[in-house]
Tab-separated table of C-alpha atoms in Angstrom:
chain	number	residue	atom	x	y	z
A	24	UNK	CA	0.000	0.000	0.000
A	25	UNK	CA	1.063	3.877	-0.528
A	26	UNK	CA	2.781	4.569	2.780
A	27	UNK	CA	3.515	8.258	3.521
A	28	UNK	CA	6.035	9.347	6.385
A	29	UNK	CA	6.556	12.773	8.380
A	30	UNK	CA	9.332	13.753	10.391
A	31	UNK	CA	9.212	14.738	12.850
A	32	UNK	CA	6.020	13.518	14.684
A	33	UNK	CA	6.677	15.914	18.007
A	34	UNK	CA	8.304	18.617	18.179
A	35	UNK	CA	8.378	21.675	20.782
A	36	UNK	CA	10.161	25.104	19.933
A	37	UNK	CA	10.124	28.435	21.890
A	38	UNK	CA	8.369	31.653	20.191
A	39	UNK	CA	10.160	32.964	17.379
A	40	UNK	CA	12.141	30.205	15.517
A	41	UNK	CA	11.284	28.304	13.001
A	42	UNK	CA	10.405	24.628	12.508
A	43	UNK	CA	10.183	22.513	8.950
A	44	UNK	CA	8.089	19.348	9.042
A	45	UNK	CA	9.064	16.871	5.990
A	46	UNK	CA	6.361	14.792	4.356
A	47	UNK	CA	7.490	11.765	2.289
A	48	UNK	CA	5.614	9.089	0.123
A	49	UNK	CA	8.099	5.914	0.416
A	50	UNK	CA	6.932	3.636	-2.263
A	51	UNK	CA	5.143	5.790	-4.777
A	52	UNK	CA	6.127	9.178	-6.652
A	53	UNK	CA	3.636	12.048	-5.470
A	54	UNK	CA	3.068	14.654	-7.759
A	55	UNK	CA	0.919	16.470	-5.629
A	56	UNK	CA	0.983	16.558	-1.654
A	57	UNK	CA	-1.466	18.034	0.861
A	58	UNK	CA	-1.028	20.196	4.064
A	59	UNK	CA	-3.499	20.097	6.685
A	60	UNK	CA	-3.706	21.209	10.080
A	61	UNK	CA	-5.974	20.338	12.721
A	62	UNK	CA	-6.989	21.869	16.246
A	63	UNK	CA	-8.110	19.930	19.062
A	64	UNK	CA	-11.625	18.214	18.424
A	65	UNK	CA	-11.944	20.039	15.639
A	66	UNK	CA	-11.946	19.263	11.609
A	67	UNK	CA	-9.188	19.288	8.993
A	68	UNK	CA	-8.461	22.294	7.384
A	69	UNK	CA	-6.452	22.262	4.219
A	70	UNK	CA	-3.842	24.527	4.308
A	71	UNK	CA	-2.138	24.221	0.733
A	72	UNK	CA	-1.464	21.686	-1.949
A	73	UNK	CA	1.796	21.616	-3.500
A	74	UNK	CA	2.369	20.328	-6.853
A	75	UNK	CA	6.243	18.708	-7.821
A	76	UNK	CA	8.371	21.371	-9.209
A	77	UNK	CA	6.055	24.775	-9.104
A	78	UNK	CA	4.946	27.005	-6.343
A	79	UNK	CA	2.223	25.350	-3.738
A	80	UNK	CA	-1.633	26.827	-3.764
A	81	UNK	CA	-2.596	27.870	-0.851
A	82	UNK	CA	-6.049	27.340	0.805
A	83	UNK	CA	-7.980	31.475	1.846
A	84	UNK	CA	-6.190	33.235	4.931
A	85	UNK	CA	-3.187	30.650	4.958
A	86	UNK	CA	0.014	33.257	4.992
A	87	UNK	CA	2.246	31.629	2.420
A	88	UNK	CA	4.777	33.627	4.439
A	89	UNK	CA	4.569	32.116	7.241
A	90	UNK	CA	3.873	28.498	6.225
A	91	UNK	CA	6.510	27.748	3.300
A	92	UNK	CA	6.318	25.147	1.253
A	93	UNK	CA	8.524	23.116	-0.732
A	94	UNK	CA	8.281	20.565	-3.374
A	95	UNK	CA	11.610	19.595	-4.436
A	96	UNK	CA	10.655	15.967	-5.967
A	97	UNK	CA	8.013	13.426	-6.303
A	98	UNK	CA	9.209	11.752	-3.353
A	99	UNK	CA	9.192	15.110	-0.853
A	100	UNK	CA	7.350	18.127	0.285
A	101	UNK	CA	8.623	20.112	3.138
A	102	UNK	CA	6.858	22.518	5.362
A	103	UNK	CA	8.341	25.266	7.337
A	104	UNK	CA	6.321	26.952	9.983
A	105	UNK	CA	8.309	30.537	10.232
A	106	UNK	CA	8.426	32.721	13.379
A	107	UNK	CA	6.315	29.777	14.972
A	108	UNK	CA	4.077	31.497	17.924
A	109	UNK	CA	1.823	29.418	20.920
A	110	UNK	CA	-1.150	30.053	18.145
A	111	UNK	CA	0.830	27.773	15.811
A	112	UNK	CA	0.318	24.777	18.169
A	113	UNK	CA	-1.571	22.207	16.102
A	114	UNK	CA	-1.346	18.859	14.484
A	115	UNK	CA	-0.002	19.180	11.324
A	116	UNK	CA	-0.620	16.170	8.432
A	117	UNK	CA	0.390	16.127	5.047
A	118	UNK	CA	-1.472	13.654	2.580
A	119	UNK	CA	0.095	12.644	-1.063
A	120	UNK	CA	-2.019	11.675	-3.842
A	121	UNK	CA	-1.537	8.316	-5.496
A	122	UNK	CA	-1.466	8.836	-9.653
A	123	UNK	CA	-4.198	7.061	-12.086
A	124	UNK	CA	-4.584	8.332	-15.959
A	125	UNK	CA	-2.900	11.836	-14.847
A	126	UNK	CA	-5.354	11.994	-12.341
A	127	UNK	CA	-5.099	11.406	-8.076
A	128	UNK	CA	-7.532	9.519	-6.862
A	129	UNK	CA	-7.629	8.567	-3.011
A	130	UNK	CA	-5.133	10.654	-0.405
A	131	UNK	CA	-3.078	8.531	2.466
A	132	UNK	CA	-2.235	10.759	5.232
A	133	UNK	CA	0.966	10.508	7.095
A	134	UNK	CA	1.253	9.676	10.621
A	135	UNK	CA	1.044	13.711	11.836
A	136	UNK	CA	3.711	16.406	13.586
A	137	UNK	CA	2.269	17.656	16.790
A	138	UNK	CA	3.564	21.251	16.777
A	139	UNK	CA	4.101	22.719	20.238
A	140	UNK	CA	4.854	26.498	20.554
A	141	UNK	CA	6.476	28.099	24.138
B	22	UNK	CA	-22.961	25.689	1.514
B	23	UNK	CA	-20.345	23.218	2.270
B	24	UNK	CA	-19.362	21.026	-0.147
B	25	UNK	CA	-19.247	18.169	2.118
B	26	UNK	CA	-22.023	17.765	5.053
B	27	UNK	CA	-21.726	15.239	7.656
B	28	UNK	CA	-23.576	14.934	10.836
B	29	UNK	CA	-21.047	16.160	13.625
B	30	UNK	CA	-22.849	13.182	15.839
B	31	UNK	CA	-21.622	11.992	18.460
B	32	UNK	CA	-23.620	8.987	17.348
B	33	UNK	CA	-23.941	5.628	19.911
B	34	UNK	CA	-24.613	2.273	19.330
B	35	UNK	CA	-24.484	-0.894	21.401
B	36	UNK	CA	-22.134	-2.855	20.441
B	37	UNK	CA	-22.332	-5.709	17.758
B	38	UNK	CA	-25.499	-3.018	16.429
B	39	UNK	CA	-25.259	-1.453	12.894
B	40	UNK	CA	-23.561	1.800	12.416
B	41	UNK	CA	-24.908	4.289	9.883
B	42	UNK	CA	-23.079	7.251	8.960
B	43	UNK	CA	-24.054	9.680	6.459
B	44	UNK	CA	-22.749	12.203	3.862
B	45	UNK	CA	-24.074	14.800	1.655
B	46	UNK	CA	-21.967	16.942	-0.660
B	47	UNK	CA	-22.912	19.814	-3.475
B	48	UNK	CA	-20.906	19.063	-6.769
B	49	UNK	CA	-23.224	16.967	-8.649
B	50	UNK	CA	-19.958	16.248	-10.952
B	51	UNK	CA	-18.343	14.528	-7.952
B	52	UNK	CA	-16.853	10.914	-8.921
B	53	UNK	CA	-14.820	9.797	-6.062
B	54	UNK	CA	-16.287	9.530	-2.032
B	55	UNK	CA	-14.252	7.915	0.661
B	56	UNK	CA	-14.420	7.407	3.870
B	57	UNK	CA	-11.786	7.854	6.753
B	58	UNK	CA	-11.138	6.549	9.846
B	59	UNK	CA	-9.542	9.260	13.259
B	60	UNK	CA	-8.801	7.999	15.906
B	61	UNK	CA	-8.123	10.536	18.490
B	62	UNK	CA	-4.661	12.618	17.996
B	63	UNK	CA	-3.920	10.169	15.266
B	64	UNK	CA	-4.076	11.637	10.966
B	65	UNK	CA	-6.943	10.154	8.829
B	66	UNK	CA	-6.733	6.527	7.758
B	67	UNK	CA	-8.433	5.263	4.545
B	68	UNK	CA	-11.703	2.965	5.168
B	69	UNK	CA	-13.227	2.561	1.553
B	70	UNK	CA	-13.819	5.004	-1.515
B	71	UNK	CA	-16.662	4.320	-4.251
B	72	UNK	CA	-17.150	5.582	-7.710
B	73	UNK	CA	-20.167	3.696	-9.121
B	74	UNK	CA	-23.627	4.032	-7.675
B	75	UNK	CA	-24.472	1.096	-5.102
B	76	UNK	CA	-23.192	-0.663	-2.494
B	77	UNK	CA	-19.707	-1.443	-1.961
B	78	UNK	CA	-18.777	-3.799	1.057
B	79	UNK	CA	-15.410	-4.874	2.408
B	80	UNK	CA	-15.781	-6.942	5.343
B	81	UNK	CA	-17.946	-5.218	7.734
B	82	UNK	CA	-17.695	-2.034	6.120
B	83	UNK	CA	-20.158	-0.450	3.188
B	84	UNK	CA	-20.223	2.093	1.462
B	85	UNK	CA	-23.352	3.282	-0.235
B	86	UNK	CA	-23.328	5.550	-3.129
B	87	UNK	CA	-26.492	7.630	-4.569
B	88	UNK	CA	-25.190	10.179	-7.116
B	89	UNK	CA	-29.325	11.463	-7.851
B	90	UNK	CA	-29.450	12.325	-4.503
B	91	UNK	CA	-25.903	13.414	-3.551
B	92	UNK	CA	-25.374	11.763	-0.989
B	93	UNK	CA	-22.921	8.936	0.459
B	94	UNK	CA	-22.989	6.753	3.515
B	95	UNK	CA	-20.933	4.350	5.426
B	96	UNK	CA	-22.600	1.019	7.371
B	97	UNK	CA	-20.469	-0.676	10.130
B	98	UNK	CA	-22.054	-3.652	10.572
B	99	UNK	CA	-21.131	-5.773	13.795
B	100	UNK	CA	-19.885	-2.608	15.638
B	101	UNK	CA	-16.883	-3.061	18.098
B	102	UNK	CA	-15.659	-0.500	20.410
B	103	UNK	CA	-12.452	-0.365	18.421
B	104	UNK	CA	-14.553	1.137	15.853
B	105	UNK	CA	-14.468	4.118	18.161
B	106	UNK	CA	-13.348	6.999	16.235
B	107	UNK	CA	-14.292	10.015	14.518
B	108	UNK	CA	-15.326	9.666	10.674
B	109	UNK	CA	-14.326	11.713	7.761
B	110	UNK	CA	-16.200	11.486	4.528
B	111	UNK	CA	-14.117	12.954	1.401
B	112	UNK	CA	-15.371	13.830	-2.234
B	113	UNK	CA	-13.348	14.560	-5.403
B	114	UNK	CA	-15.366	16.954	-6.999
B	115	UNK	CA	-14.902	17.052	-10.932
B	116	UNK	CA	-12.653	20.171	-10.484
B	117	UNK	CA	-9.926	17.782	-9.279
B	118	UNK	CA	-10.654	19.393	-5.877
B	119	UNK	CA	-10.390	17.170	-2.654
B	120	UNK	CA	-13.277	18.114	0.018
B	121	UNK	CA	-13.659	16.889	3.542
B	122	UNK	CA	-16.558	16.806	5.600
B	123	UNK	CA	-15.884	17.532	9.157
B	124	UNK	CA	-16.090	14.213	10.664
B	125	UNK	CA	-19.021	12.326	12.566
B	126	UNK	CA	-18.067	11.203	15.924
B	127	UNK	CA	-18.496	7.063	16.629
B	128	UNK	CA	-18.868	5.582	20.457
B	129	UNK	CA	-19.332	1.847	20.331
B	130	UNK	CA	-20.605	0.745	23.801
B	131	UNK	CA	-19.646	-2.380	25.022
């Protein structure tokens, strides 16, 4: 099956610094990945989708400033929470699309980085 | 209007009962529905997707499909309380465009 891995899956930082959460699908190229975060008891929110090679799309009031995202090769996606503050605290999941006739079909999510802000 | 509805439950059965969750969504283009399993501070898990009208069952899961009526639902049949979780149904809509609902909430009691 399409197994997708993050890295890392806890992390704590103080105020101010930055943190970068890589998503990777391990046995299947992913042209396009997902970002999602999710607050306690509450839904998923997409925050962008990032296509292999071009700039990522972000989702309406996600600052592509803040949240950078890279999508070096089929394999990888990175996301880099910038100036992370206590309001940054979340679960953060990124999801890759598996490829059939140019088109994705069903999303496998990896395991989640729990983001913890001082 | 959301694209995706789901009732945010929580929804309780006995266990071994039949579970019934349920799923609306807008884009009547919409070919692909799944459904996804949460357990609690753990990401999504894939349960079952559909494409054609019907019923679709894998093991004590199925999915129903009714594209007239937009709508999409999920039976557990034989309930256990690891089927404790919170539900997420998805739809592809035919803009390519993935769409969550935000989850129905599942207590099996033993």
């Amino acid at each position: 099956g399409a197994v997708v891995s993050q890295h890392p899956s806890w992390v704590i930082c103080k105020s101010g610094t930055s943190v970068k959460i890589e998503c990777r699908s391990l046995d299947f190229q992913a042209t396009t990945m997902f970002w999602y975060r999710q607050f306690p008891k509450q839904s998923l929110m997409l925050m962008a989708t990032s296509n292999e090679g071009s700039k990522a799309t972000y989702e309406q009031g996600v600052e592509k400033d803040k949240f950078l995202i890279n999508h070096a090769s089929l394999t990888l996606s990175t996301l880099t929470v910038t100036s992370a503050h206590p309001e940054d605290s979340s679960f953060y999941i990124c999801s890759a699309g598996t490829l059939a006739g140019g088109s994705y079909n069903e999303q496998f999510f990896g395991p989640g980085t729990r983001l913890t802000v001082l | 209007q959301k694209e995706v509805e789901q009732n945010s439950g929580p929804l309780s059965v006995p266990e071994g009962a039949i579970a019934s969750l349920n799923c609306t969504y807008s884009d009547r283009g919409s070919q692909s529905f799944f459904w996804y399993r949460q357990y609690s501070g753990k990401s999504p898990e894939l349960i079952m997707f559909i494409y054609s009208n019907g019923d679709k069952e894998d093991g004590r899961f199925t999915a129903q499909l009714n594209k007239a009526s937009q709508y999409v639902s999920l039976l557990i049949r034989d309930s256990q309380p690891s089927d404790s979780a919170t539900y997420l149904c998805a739809v592809k809509s035919a803009g390519n465009q993935f769409y969550f609902g935000t989850g129905t909430s599942l207590t099996v009691i033993p």
